[in-house]
PDB file of C-alpha atoms and ligand atoms in Angstrom:
ATOM      1  CA  MET H1360      17.743  17.532 -15.202  1.00 87.00           C
ATOM      2  CA  THR H1361      14.264  15.954 -14.474  1.00 94.00           C
ATOM      3  CA  LEU H1362      13.373  14.665 -11.113  1.00 96.00           C
ATOM      4  CA  LYS H1363      13.490  11.133 -12.160  1.00 97.00           C
ATOM      5  CA  ASP H1364      17.220  11.638 -13.261  1.00 97.00           C
ATOM      6  CA  LYS H1365      17.986  12.905  -9.714  1.00 98.00           C
ATOM      7  CA  ILE H1366      16.949   9.644  -8.099  1.00 98.00           C
ATOM      8  CA  ASN H1367      19.872   7.481  -6.760  1.00 98.00           C
ATOM      9  CA  SER H1368      19.080   4.082  -8.179  1.00 98.00           C
ATOM     10  CA  LYS H1369      21.170   2.344  -5.649  1.00 98.00           C
ATOM     11  CA  ASN H1370      18.770   3.678  -2.743  1.00 98.00           C
ATOM     12  CA  ILE H1371      15.268   2.983  -4.013  1.00 98.00           C
ATOM     13  CA  PRO H1372      12.883   2.135  -1.120  1.00 98.00           C
ATOM     14  CA  GLU H1373      12.509  -1.930  -1.511  1.00 98.00           C
ATOM     15  CA  HIS H1374       8.781  -1.533  -0.343  1.00 98.00           C
ATOM     16  CA  VAL H1375       6.781   1.647  -0.654  1.00 99.00           C
ATOM     17  CA  ALA H1376       3.211   1.983   1.001  1.00 99.00           C
ATOM     18  CA  ILE H1377       0.451   4.536   0.002  1.00 99.00           C
ATOM     19  CA  ILE H1378      -2.617   5.836   1.796  1.00 99.00           C
ATOM     20  CA  MET H1379      -4.296   7.138  -1.285  1.00 98.00           C
ATOM     21  CA  ASP H1380      -6.600   9.734   0.453  1.00 98.00           C
ATOM     22  CA  GLY H1381      -8.394  12.668  -0.935  1.00 98.00           C
ATOM     23  CA  ASN H1382     -10.783  11.432  -3.668  1.00 98.00           C
ATOM     24  CA  GLY H1383     -13.797  12.814  -2.067  1.00 98.00           C
ATOM     25  CA  ARG H1384     -12.384  16.124  -1.572  1.00 98.00           C
ATOM     26  CA  TRP H1385     -11.163  16.350  -4.974  1.00 98.00           C
ATOM     27  CA  ALA H1386     -14.541  15.620  -6.425  1.00 98.00           C
ATOM     28  CA  LYS H1387     -16.244  18.231  -4.211  1.00 98.00           C
ATOM     29  CA  GLN H1388     -13.587  20.651  -5.400  1.00 98.00           C
ATOM     30  CA  HIS H1389     -14.560  19.972  -9.130  1.00 98.00           C
ATOM     31  CA  GLY H1390     -18.318  20.181  -8.245  1.00 98.00           C
ATOM     32  CA  LYS H1391     -18.780  16.446  -8.637  1.00 98.00           C
ATOM     33  CA  LEU H1392     -20.076  13.426  -6.671  1.00 98.00           C
ATOM     34  CA  ARG H1393     -17.486  11.370  -4.694  1.00 98.00           C
ATOM     35  CA  VAL H1394     -17.452   8.671  -7.269  1.00 98.00           C
ATOM     36  CA  PHE H1395     -15.943  10.832  -9.684  1.00 98.00           C
ATOM     37  CA  GLY H1396     -13.117  11.457  -7.328  1.00 98.00           C
ATOM     38  CA  HIS H1397     -12.594   7.523  -7.084  1.00 98.00           C
ATOM     39  CA  GLU H1398     -12.725   7.132 -10.691  1.00 98.00           C
ATOM     40  CA  ASN H1399      -9.941   9.772 -10.960  1.00 98.00           C
ATOM     41  CA  GLY H1400      -8.287   7.924  -8.257  1.00 98.00           C
ATOM     42  CA  VAL H1401      -7.889   5.001 -10.460  1.00 98.00           C
ATOM     43  CA  THR H1402      -5.911   6.816 -12.870  1.00 98.00           C
ATOM     44  CA  ALA H1403      -3.616   8.205 -10.404  1.00 98.00           C
ATOM     45  CA  VAL H1404      -3.103   4.485  -9.196  1.00 98.00           C
ATOM     46  CA  LYS H1405      -2.149   3.413 -12.736  1.00 98.00           C
ATOM     47  CA  LYS H1406       0.469   6.405 -13.157  1.00 98.00           C
ATOM     48  CA  ILE H1407       2.067   5.568  -9.848  1.00 98.00           C
ATOM     49  CA  VAL H1408       2.312   1.903 -10.373  1.00 98.00           C
ATOM     50  CA  GLU H1409       4.193   2.482 -13.625  1.00 97.00           C
ATOM     51  CA  ALA H1410       6.244   5.096 -12.086  1.00 98.00           C
ATOM     52  CA  ALA H1411       7.199   2.713  -9.225  1.00 98.00           C
ATOM     53  CA  ALA H1412       8.001  -0.285 -11.594  1.00 98.00           C
ATOM     54  CA  GLU H1413       9.865   2.094 -13.595  1.00 97.00           C
ATOM     55  CA  ILE H1414      12.458   3.247 -10.993  1.00 98.00           C
ATOM     56  CA  GLY H1415      12.797  -0.366  -9.590  1.00 98.00           C
ATOM     57  CA  VAL H1416      10.623  -0.364  -6.483  1.00 98.00           C
ATOM     58  CA  LYS H1417      10.066  -4.176  -5.665  1.00 98.00           C
ATOM     59  CA  ASN H1418       7.133  -3.984  -3.715  1.00 99.00           C
ATOM     60  CA  LEU H1419       4.102  -1.447  -3.546  1.00 98.00           C
ATOM     61  CA  THR H1420       1.252  -1.544  -1.322  1.00 99.00           C
ATOM     62  CA  LEU H1421      -1.787   0.585  -1.846  1.00 98.00           C
ATOM     63  CA  TYR H1422      -4.455   1.177   0.862  1.00 98.00           C
ATOM     64  CA  ALA H1423      -7.535   0.953  -1.349  1.00 98.00           C
ATOM     65  CA  PHE H1424     -10.122   0.002   1.251  1.00 98.00           C
ATOM     66  CA  SER H1425     -10.209  -0.090   4.947  1.00 98.00           C
ATOM     67  CA  THR H1426     -12.350  -2.093   7.238  1.00 98.00           C
ATOM     68  CA  GLU H1427     -13.746   1.118   8.500  1.00 98.00           C
ATOM     69  CA  ASN H1428     -14.614   2.057   5.032  1.00 98.00           C
ATOM     70  CA  TRP H1429     -17.363  -0.517   5.102  1.00 98.00           C
ATOM     71  CA  LYS H1430     -19.241   2.406   7.161  1.00 98.00           C
ATOM     72  CA  ARG H1431     -19.651   4.490   4.293  1.00 98.00           C
ATOM     73  CA  PRO H1432     -22.890   5.051   2.575  1.00 98.00           C
ATOM     74  CA  GLN H1433     -23.765   1.520   0.725  1.00 98.00           C
ATOM     75  CA  SER H1434     -23.963   3.446  -2.785  1.00 98.00           C
ATOM     76  CA  GLU H1435     -20.292   4.559  -2.323  1.00 98.00           C
ATOM     77  CA  ILE H1436     -19.222   1.051  -1.343  1.00 98.00           C
ATOM     78  CA  ASN H1437     -21.051  -0.319  -4.318  1.00 98.00           C
ATOM     79  CA  ALA H1438     -19.385   2.141  -6.768  1.00 98.00           C
ATOM     80  CA  LEU H1439     -15.812   1.396  -5.281  1.00 98.00           C
ATOM     81  CA  MET H1440     -16.412  -2.610  -5.707  1.00 98.00           C
ATOM     82  CA  ASN H1441     -17.560  -2.104  -9.272  1.00 98.00           C
ATOM     83  CA  LEU H1442     -14.626   0.501 -10.133  1.00 98.00           C
ATOM     84  CA  LEU H1443     -12.246  -2.308  -8.566  1.00 98.00           C
ATOM     85  CA  ILE H1444     -13.542  -4.936 -11.109  1.00 97.00           C
ATOM     86  CA  LYS H1445     -13.537  -2.504 -13.880  1.00 97.00           C
ATOM     87  CA  ALA H1446     -10.071  -1.203 -13.002  1.00 97.00           C
ATOM     88  CA  LEU H1447      -8.785  -4.860 -12.831  1.00 96.00           C
ATOM     89  CA  ASN H1448     -10.250  -6.042 -16.009  1.00 95.00           C
ATOM     90  CA  LYS H1449      -8.855  -3.014 -17.888  1.00 95.00           C
ATOM     91  CA  GLU H1450      -5.254  -3.050 -16.444  1.00 96.00           C
ATOM     92  CA  LEU H1451      -4.704  -6.727 -16.527  1.00 97.00           C
ATOM     93  CA  ASP H1452      -2.858  -6.896 -19.889  1.00 96.00           C
ATOM     94  CA  SER H1453      -0.819  -3.897 -18.785  1.00 96.00           C
ATOM     95  CA  LEU H1454       0.209  -5.585 -15.483  1.00 97.00           C
ATOM     96  CA  ASN H1455       1.233  -8.589 -17.305  1.00 98.00           C
ATOM     97  CA  LYS H1456       3.166  -6.683 -19.970  1.00 97.00           C
ATOM     98  CA  ASN H1457       5.013  -4.772 -17.110  1.00 96.00           C
ATOM     99  CA  LYS H1458       5.548  -8.058 -15.436  1.00 98.00           C
ATOM    100  CA  ILE H1459       3.821  -6.951 -12.066  1.00 98.00           C
ATOM    101  CA  LYS H1460       2.315  -9.403  -9.745  1.00 98.00           C
ATOM    102  CA  LEU H1461      -0.750  -8.861  -8.013  1.00 98.00           C
ATOM    103  CA  TYR H1462      -1.681  -9.609  -4.419  1.00 98.00           C
ATOM    104  CA  ALA H1463      -4.369  -8.648  -1.987  1.00 98.00           C
ATOM    105  CA  ILE H1464      -4.364  -8.375   1.803  1.00 98.00           C
ATOM    106  CA  GLY H1465      -7.199  -8.039   4.236  1.00 98.00           C
ATOM    107  CA  GLU H1466     -10.444  -9.505   5.121  1.00 98.00           C
ATOM    108  CA  LEU H1467     -11.124 -10.595   1.537  1.00 98.00           C
ATOM    109  CA  ASP H1468     -13.810 -12.751   2.480  1.00 97.00           C
ATOM    110  CA  LYS H1469     -16.058  -9.781   3.133  1.00 98.00           C
ATOM    111  CA  LEU H1470     -15.716  -8.485  -0.502  1.00 98.00           C
ATOM    112  CA  PRO H1471     -18.913  -9.106  -2.540  1.00 98.00           C
ATOM    113  CA  SER H1472     -18.440 -12.538  -4.516  1.00 98.00           C
ATOM    114  CA  LYS H1473     -18.104 -10.729  -7.857  1.00 97.00           C
ATOM    115  CA  THR H1474     -15.232  -8.520  -6.761  1.00 98.00           C
ATOM    116  CA  TYR H1475     -13.749 -11.194  -4.795  1.00 98.00           C
ATOM    117  CA  ASN H1476     -13.753 -13.634  -8.156  1.00 97.00           C
ATOM    118  CA  GLU H1477     -12.343 -11.044 -10.259  1.00 97.00           C
ATOM    119  CA  LEU H1478      -9.752 -10.204  -7.978  1.00 98.00           C
ATOM    120  CA  GLN H1479      -8.658 -13.817  -7.537  1.00 98.00           C
ATOM    121  CA  LYS H1480      -8.666 -14.054 -11.198  1.00 97.00           C
ATOM    122  CA  ALA H1481      -6.316 -11.267 -11.620  1.00 97.00           C
ATOM    123  CA  ILE H1482      -4.153 -12.557  -8.966  1.00 98.00           C
ATOM    124  CA  SER H1483      -3.746 -15.848 -10.562  1.00 98.00           C
ATOM    125  CA  THR H1484      -3.095 -14.410 -14.178  1.00 97.00           C
ATOM    126  CA  THR H1485      -0.278 -12.311 -12.878  1.00 98.00           C
ATOM    127  CA  GLU H1486       1.185 -15.283 -10.829  1.00 98.00           C
ATOM    128  CA  SER H1487       4.343 -15.756 -12.699  1.00 98.00           C
ATOM    129  CA  ASN H1488       5.272 -12.183 -13.075  1.00 98.00           C
ATOM    130  CA  ASP H1489       8.447 -11.090 -11.335  1.00 98.00           C
ATOM    131  CA  LYS H1490       9.361  -7.324 -11.722  1.00 98.00           C
ATOM    132  CA  MET H1491       7.240  -5.712  -8.993  1.00 98.00           C
ATOM    133  CA  ASN H1492       4.682  -7.001  -6.429  1.00 98.00           C
ATOM    134  CA  LEU H1493       1.564  -4.814  -6.257  1.00 98.00           C
ATOM    135  CA  ILE H1494      -0.215  -5.409  -3.059  1.00 98.00           C
ATOM    136  CA  LEU H1495      -3.761  -4.124  -2.588  1.00 98.00           C
ATOM    137  CA  ALA H1496      -5.006  -3.646   0.900  1.00 98.00           C
ATOM    138  CA  LEU H1497      -8.627  -4.163   0.710  1.00 98.00           C
ATOM    139  CA  SER H1498     -11.046  -4.539   3.549  1.00 98.00           C
ATOM    140  CA  TYR H1499      -7.836  -4.182   5.548  1.00 98.00           C
ATOM    141  CA  SER H1500      -7.251  -3.212   9.243  1.00 98.00           C
ATOM    142  CA  SER H1501      -3.958  -3.465  10.750  1.00 98.00           C
ATOM    143  CA  LYS H1502      -5.398  -4.391  14.371  1.00 98.00           C
ATOM    144  CA  TRP H1503      -7.730  -7.091  12.630  1.00 98.00           C
ATOM    145  CA  GLU H1504      -4.480  -8.407  11.189  1.00 98.00           C
ATOM    146  CA  ILE H1505      -2.392  -8.262  14.278  1.00 98.00           C
ATOM    147  CA  ILE H1506      -5.358 -10.082  16.419  1.00 98.00           C
ATOM    148  CA  GLU H1507      -5.650 -12.810  13.394  1.00 98.00           C
ATOM    149  CA  ALA H1508      -1.501 -13.533  13.769  1.00 98.00           C
ATOM    150  CA  THR H1509      -2.108 -13.704  17.468  1.00 98.00           C
ATOM    151  CA  LYS H1510      -4.813 -16.213  17.543  1.00 98.00           C
ATOM    152  CA  LYS H1511      -2.907 -18.324  14.921  1.00 98.00           C
ATOM    153  CA  ILE H1512       0.197 -18.395  17.106  1.00 98.00           C
ATOM    154  CA  SER H1513      -1.673 -18.997  20.276  1.00 98.00           C
ATOM    155  CA  SER H1514      -3.340 -21.884  18.971  1.00 98.00           C
ATOM    156  CA  LYS H1515       0.203 -23.181  17.714  1.00 98.00           C
ATOM    157  CA  VAL H1516       1.448 -22.770  21.329  1.00 98.00           C
ATOM    158  CA  LEU H1517      -1.582 -24.625  22.687  1.00 98.00           C
ATOM    159  CA  SER H1518      -0.919 -27.423  20.360  1.00 98.00           C
ATOM    160  CA  GLY H1519       2.579 -27.483  20.954  1.00 98.00           C
ATOM    161  CA  GLU H1520       3.857 -26.632  17.553  1.00 98.00           C
ATOM    162  CA  ILE H1521       5.224 -23.340  18.566  1.00 98.00           C
ATOM    163  CA  ASP H1522       7.508 -22.855  21.869  1.00 98.00           C
ATOM    164  CA  ILE H1523       6.427 -19.755  23.644  1.00 98.00           C
ATOM    165  CA  ASN H1524       9.988 -18.602  23.853  1.00 98.00           C
ATOM    166  CA  ALA H1525      10.178 -18.874  20.028  1.00 98.00           C
ATOM    167  CA  ILE H1526       7.937 -16.061  19.474  1.00 98.00           C
ATOM    168  CA  ASN H1527      10.065 -13.278  18.229  1.00 98.00           C
ATOM    169  CA  ASP H1528       9.599 -10.247  15.610  1.00 98.00           C
ATOM    170  CA  LYS H1529      10.425 -12.642  12.814  1.00 98.00           C
ATOM    171  CA  LEU H1530       8.146 -15.273  13.821  1.00 98.00           C
ATOM    172  CA  PHE H1531       5.235 -12.728  14.387  1.00 98.00           C
ATOM    173  CA  SER H1532       5.787 -11.187  11.157  1.00 98.00           C
ATOM    174  CA  SER H1533       5.434 -14.492   9.418  1.00 98.00           C
ATOM    175  CA  PHE H1534       1.864 -14.826  10.499  1.00 98.00           C
ATOM    176  CA  LEU H1535       0.819 -11.368   8.961  1.00 98.00           C
ATOM    177  CA  CYS H1536      -0.761 -10.900   5.556  1.00 98.00           C
ATOM    178  CA  THR H1537       2.686  -9.517   4.591  1.00 98.00           C
ATOM    179  CA  ALA H1538       4.579 -12.357   5.440  1.00 98.00           C
ATOM    180  CA  ASN H1539       6.052 -12.394   1.849  1.00 95.00           C
ATOM    181  CA  PHE H1540       7.140  -8.866   1.763  1.00 98.00           C
ATOM    182  CA  PRO H1541       9.910  -6.856   3.651  1.00 98.00           C
ATOM    183  CA  ASP H1542       8.482  -4.013   5.739  1.00 98.00           C
ATOM    184  CA  PRO H1543       7.977  -0.714   3.932  1.00 98.00           C
ATOM    185  CA  SER H1544      10.621   1.673   4.290  1.00 98.00           C
ATOM    186  CA  LEU H1545       8.618   4.319   3.011  1.00 98.00           C
ATOM    187  CA  LEU H1546       5.107   5.326   3.684  1.00 99.00           C
ATOM    188  CA  ILE H1547       3.358   7.985   1.861  1.00 99.00           C
ATOM    189  CA  ARG H1548      -0.135   9.702   2.735  1.00 99.00           C
ATOM    190  CA  THR H1549      -1.809  12.093   0.418  1.00 99.00           C
ATOM    191  CA  SER H1550      -4.380  14.763   1.300  1.00 98.00           C
ATOM    192  CA  GLY H1551      -2.863  16.549   4.087  1.00 98.00           C
ATOM    193  CA  GLU H1552      -4.006  13.981   6.798  1.00 98.00           C
ATOM    194  CA  TYR H1553      -1.268  13.226   9.527  1.00 98.00           C
ATOM    195  CA  ARG H1554      -2.621   9.722  10.455  1.00 98.00           C
ATOM    196  CA  LEU H1555      -2.175   6.069   9.685  1.00 98.00           C
ATOM    197  CA  SER H1556      -5.856   4.948   9.650  1.00 98.00           C
ATOM    198  CA  ASN H1557      -5.190   1.539  10.919  1.00 98.00           C
ATOM    199  CA  PHE H1558      -2.673   0.650   8.145  1.00 99.00           C
ATOM    200  CA  LEU H1559       0.457  -1.774   8.682  1.00 98.00           C
ATOM    201  CA  LEU H1560       1.028  -0.547  12.162  1.00 98.00           C
ATOM    202  CA  TRP H1561       3.518  -3.331  13.039  1.00 98.00           C
ATOM    203  CA  GLN H1562       5.284  -3.331   9.522  1.00 98.00           C
ATOM    204  CA  ILE H1563       5.835   0.581   9.504  1.00 98.00           C
ATOM    205  CA  ALA H1564       7.688   0.518  12.712  1.00 98.00           C
ATOM    206  CA  TYR H1565      10.713   1.861  11.039  1.00 98.00           C
ATOM    207  CA  ALA H1566       9.409   3.377   7.748  1.00 98.00           C
ATOM    208  CA  GLU H1567      10.030   6.784   6.827  1.00 98.00           C
ATOM    209  CA  LEU H1568       6.783   8.899   6.651  1.00 98.00           C
ATOM    210  CA  TYR H1569       5.932  11.445   3.964  1.00 99.00           C
ATOM    211  CA  PHE H1570       2.868  13.252   4.051  1.00 98.00           C
ATOM    212  CA  THR H1571       1.708  15.547   1.253  1.00 98.00           C
ATOM    213  CA  ASP H1572      -1.286  17.960   0.899  1.00 98.00           C
ATOM    214  CA  LYS H1573      -1.983  16.859  -2.882  1.00 98.00           C
ATOM    215  CA  LEU H1574      -5.357  15.009  -2.987  1.00 99.00           C
ATOM    216  CA  TRP H1575      -4.854  11.368  -4.393  1.00 98.00           C
ATOM    217  CA  PRO H1576      -6.319  12.208  -8.102  1.00 98.00           C
ATOM    218  CA  ASP H1577      -3.731  14.842  -8.343  1.00 98.00           C
ATOM    219  CA  PHE H1578      -0.845  12.831  -7.088  1.00 98.00           C
ATOM    220  CA  GLY H1579       1.278  12.089 -10.184  1.00 98.00           C
ATOM    221  CA  ARG H1580       4.639  10.615 -11.354  1.00 98.00           C
ATOM    222  CA  GLU H1581       6.585  13.837 -10.324  1.00 98.00           C
ATOM    223  CA  ASP H1582       4.976  13.873  -6.897  1.00 98.00           C
ATOM    224  CA  PHE H1583       5.835  10.274  -6.381  1.00 98.00           C
ATOM    225  CA  PHE H1584       9.643  11.025  -7.528  1.00 98.00           C
ATOM    226  CA  GLU H1585       9.761  13.837  -5.228  1.00 98.00           C
ATOM    227  CA  ALA H1586       8.849  11.557  -2.387  1.00 98.00           C
ATOM    228  CA  ILE H1587      11.421   9.120  -3.197  1.00 98.00           C
ATOM    229  CA  LEU H1588      14.133  11.910  -3.473  1.00 98.00           C
ATOM    230  CA  ASP H1589      12.895  13.256  -0.102  1.00 98.00           C
ATOM    231  CA  TYR H1590      13.198   9.584   1.119  1.00 98.00           C
ATOM    232  CA  GLN H1591      16.939   9.402  -0.300  1.00 98.00           C
ATOM    233  CA  ASN H1592      17.882  12.657   1.676  1.00 98.00           C
ATOM    234  CA  ARG H1593      16.923  11.108   4.926  1.00 98.00           C
ATOM    235  CA  GLU H1594      19.555   9.442   7.355  1.00 97.00           C
ATOM    236  CA  ARG H1595      18.063   5.923   8.550  1.00 96.00           C
ATOM    237  CA  ARG H1596      19.846   5.569  11.716  1.00 96.00           C
ATOM    238  CA  PHE H1597      17.952   2.533  13.340  1.00 97.00           C
ATOM    239  CA  GLY H1598      18.935   3.714  16.596  1.00 97.00           C
ATOM    240  CA  LYS H1599      22.614   4.240  16.000  1.00 96.00           C
ATOM    241  CA  THR H1600      24.309   7.612  15.896  1.00 97.00           C
ATOM    242  CA  SER H1601      24.944   9.598  12.693  1.00 96.00           C
ATOM    243  CA  GLU H1602      28.838   8.838  13.384  1.00 96.00           C
ATOM    244  CA  GLN H1603      28.438   5.113  13.659  1.00 96.00           C
ATOM    245  CA  LEU H1604      26.734   5.071  10.225  1.00 95.00           C
ATOM    246  CA  LYS H1605      29.638   7.088   8.633  1.00 92.00           C
ATOM    247  CA  GLN H1606      32.400   4.730   9.913  1.00 90.00           C
ATOM    248  CA  LYS H1607      31.025   1.826   7.883  1.00 70.00           C
TER     249      LYS H1607
HETATM  250  C1  IPE Y2234      -9.704   7.855  -0.596  1.00 79.79           C
HETATM  251  O1  IPE Y2234     -10.396   8.765  -0.674  1.00 79.79           O
HETATM  252  C2  IPE Y2234     -10.225   6.612  -1.069  1.00 79.79           C
HETATM  253  C3  IPE Y2234     -10.953   5.529  -0.126  1.00 79.79           C
HETATM  254  C4  IPE Y2234     -10.967   5.536   1.053  1.00 79.79           C
HETATM  255  C5  IPE Y2234     -11.560   4.456  -0.702  1.00 79.79           C
HETATM  256  P1  IPE Y2234     -11.588   9.185   0.182  1.00 79.79           P
HETATM  257  O2  IPE Y2234     -12.768   8.642  -0.363  1.00 79.79           O
HETATM  258  O3  IPE Y2234     -11.441   8.922   1.626  1.00 79.79           O
HETATM  259  O4  IPE Y2234     -11.623  10.819   0.022  1.00 79.79           O
HETATM  260  P2  IPE Y2234     -11.817  12.022   1.090  1.00 79.79           P
HETATM  261  O5  IPE Y2234     -10.698  11.618   2.315  1.00 79.79           O
HETATM  262  O6  IPE Y2234     -13.161  11.988   1.708  1.00 79.79           O
HETATM  263  O7  IPE Y2234     -11.425  13.553   0.478  1.00 79.79           O
HETATM  264  C1  IPE Y2235      -7.757   5.567   4.704  1.00 79.79           C
HETATM  265  O1  IPE Y2235      -8.534   6.816   4.033  1.00 79.79           O
HETATM  266  C2  IPE Y2235      -8.250   4.272   3.873  1.00 79.79           C
HETATM  267  C3  IPE Y2235      -7.779   4.103   2.630  1.00 79.79           C
HETATM  268  C4  IPE Y2235      -7.171   5.385   1.889  1.00 79.79           C
HETATM  269  C5  IPE Y2235      -8.256   3.315   1.786  1.00 79.79           C
HETATM  270  P1  IPE Y2235      -9.854   7.244   4.930  1.00 79.79           P
HETATM  271  O2  IPE Y2235     -10.289   8.372   4.437  1.00 79.79           O
HETATM  272  O3  IPE Y2235     -10.861   6.131   4.963  1.00 79.79           O
HETATM  273  O4  IPE Y2235      -9.182   7.563   6.460  1.00 79.79           O
HETATM  274  P2  IPE Y2235      -9.895   8.441   7.430  1.00 79.79           P
HETATM  275  O5  IPE Y2235     -11.295   7.906   7.837  1.00 79.79           O
HETATM  276  O6  IPE Y2235      -9.858   9.891   7.244  1.00 79.79           O
HETATM  277  O7  IPE Y2235      -8.872   8.111   8.762  1.00 79.79           O
HETATM  278 MG1   MG Y2236     -10.337  10.144   3.006  1.00 79.79          MG
END
């Protein structure tokens, strides 16, 4: 029995979010420049997108570039932005073939115009796909997103469009970049780091967290299936007792 066969198809997380970390260390281990790690990271992305679609994950969010990553050396930033254009061009047909719809969340206007334009082109080309949403977090920061939502809500309160008492979890969520998607039920981070690095802080309030030492370029289908199996072995109580869940 393969790992994939062990997965319970009735308990697939509706939304999986991944902090793809460790490209630089992977390159170092191979005696290469960091860019080599990012290139191999793209190969891992392709494998995981396919694996996720295959088992029926409906939403997959990948942390590809954080707001903080703008602080990296300009040469690495340029390489990443070019790699993104290359990967989008190369994978567009396969996204369409697998009926994957592309989205991007983050401060997209900070992206170089060429990257931004390619991204928008890919997004509109995959618009009618409906098997899985692939959400790329680019120039993304959770605190930025929460502040933006707060500003928008505040201005609507001031103009009288929103009653202050109507602000609740649901309304707030609808002002985030992730308004179209359910909250992630599983968050994976590779590379042995135990932190969230400003990623989806609001949305992962009740996500199951899964950390692995594998560096992102080494993270493959089997590793992804292992994370799903680990998720399926957890009891999601949402504040209730174990007994209450069994009574259902
Ligand atoms: C993740 O790998 C990719 C990005 C943040 C763009 P890193 O580049 O952070 O790799 P490490 O953490 O330095 O090994
Ligand atoms: C988080 O990785 C961002 C992405 C994976 C895109 P980083 O490597 O930038 O995170 P820190 O700096 O180690 O927290
Ligand atoms: Mg890193």
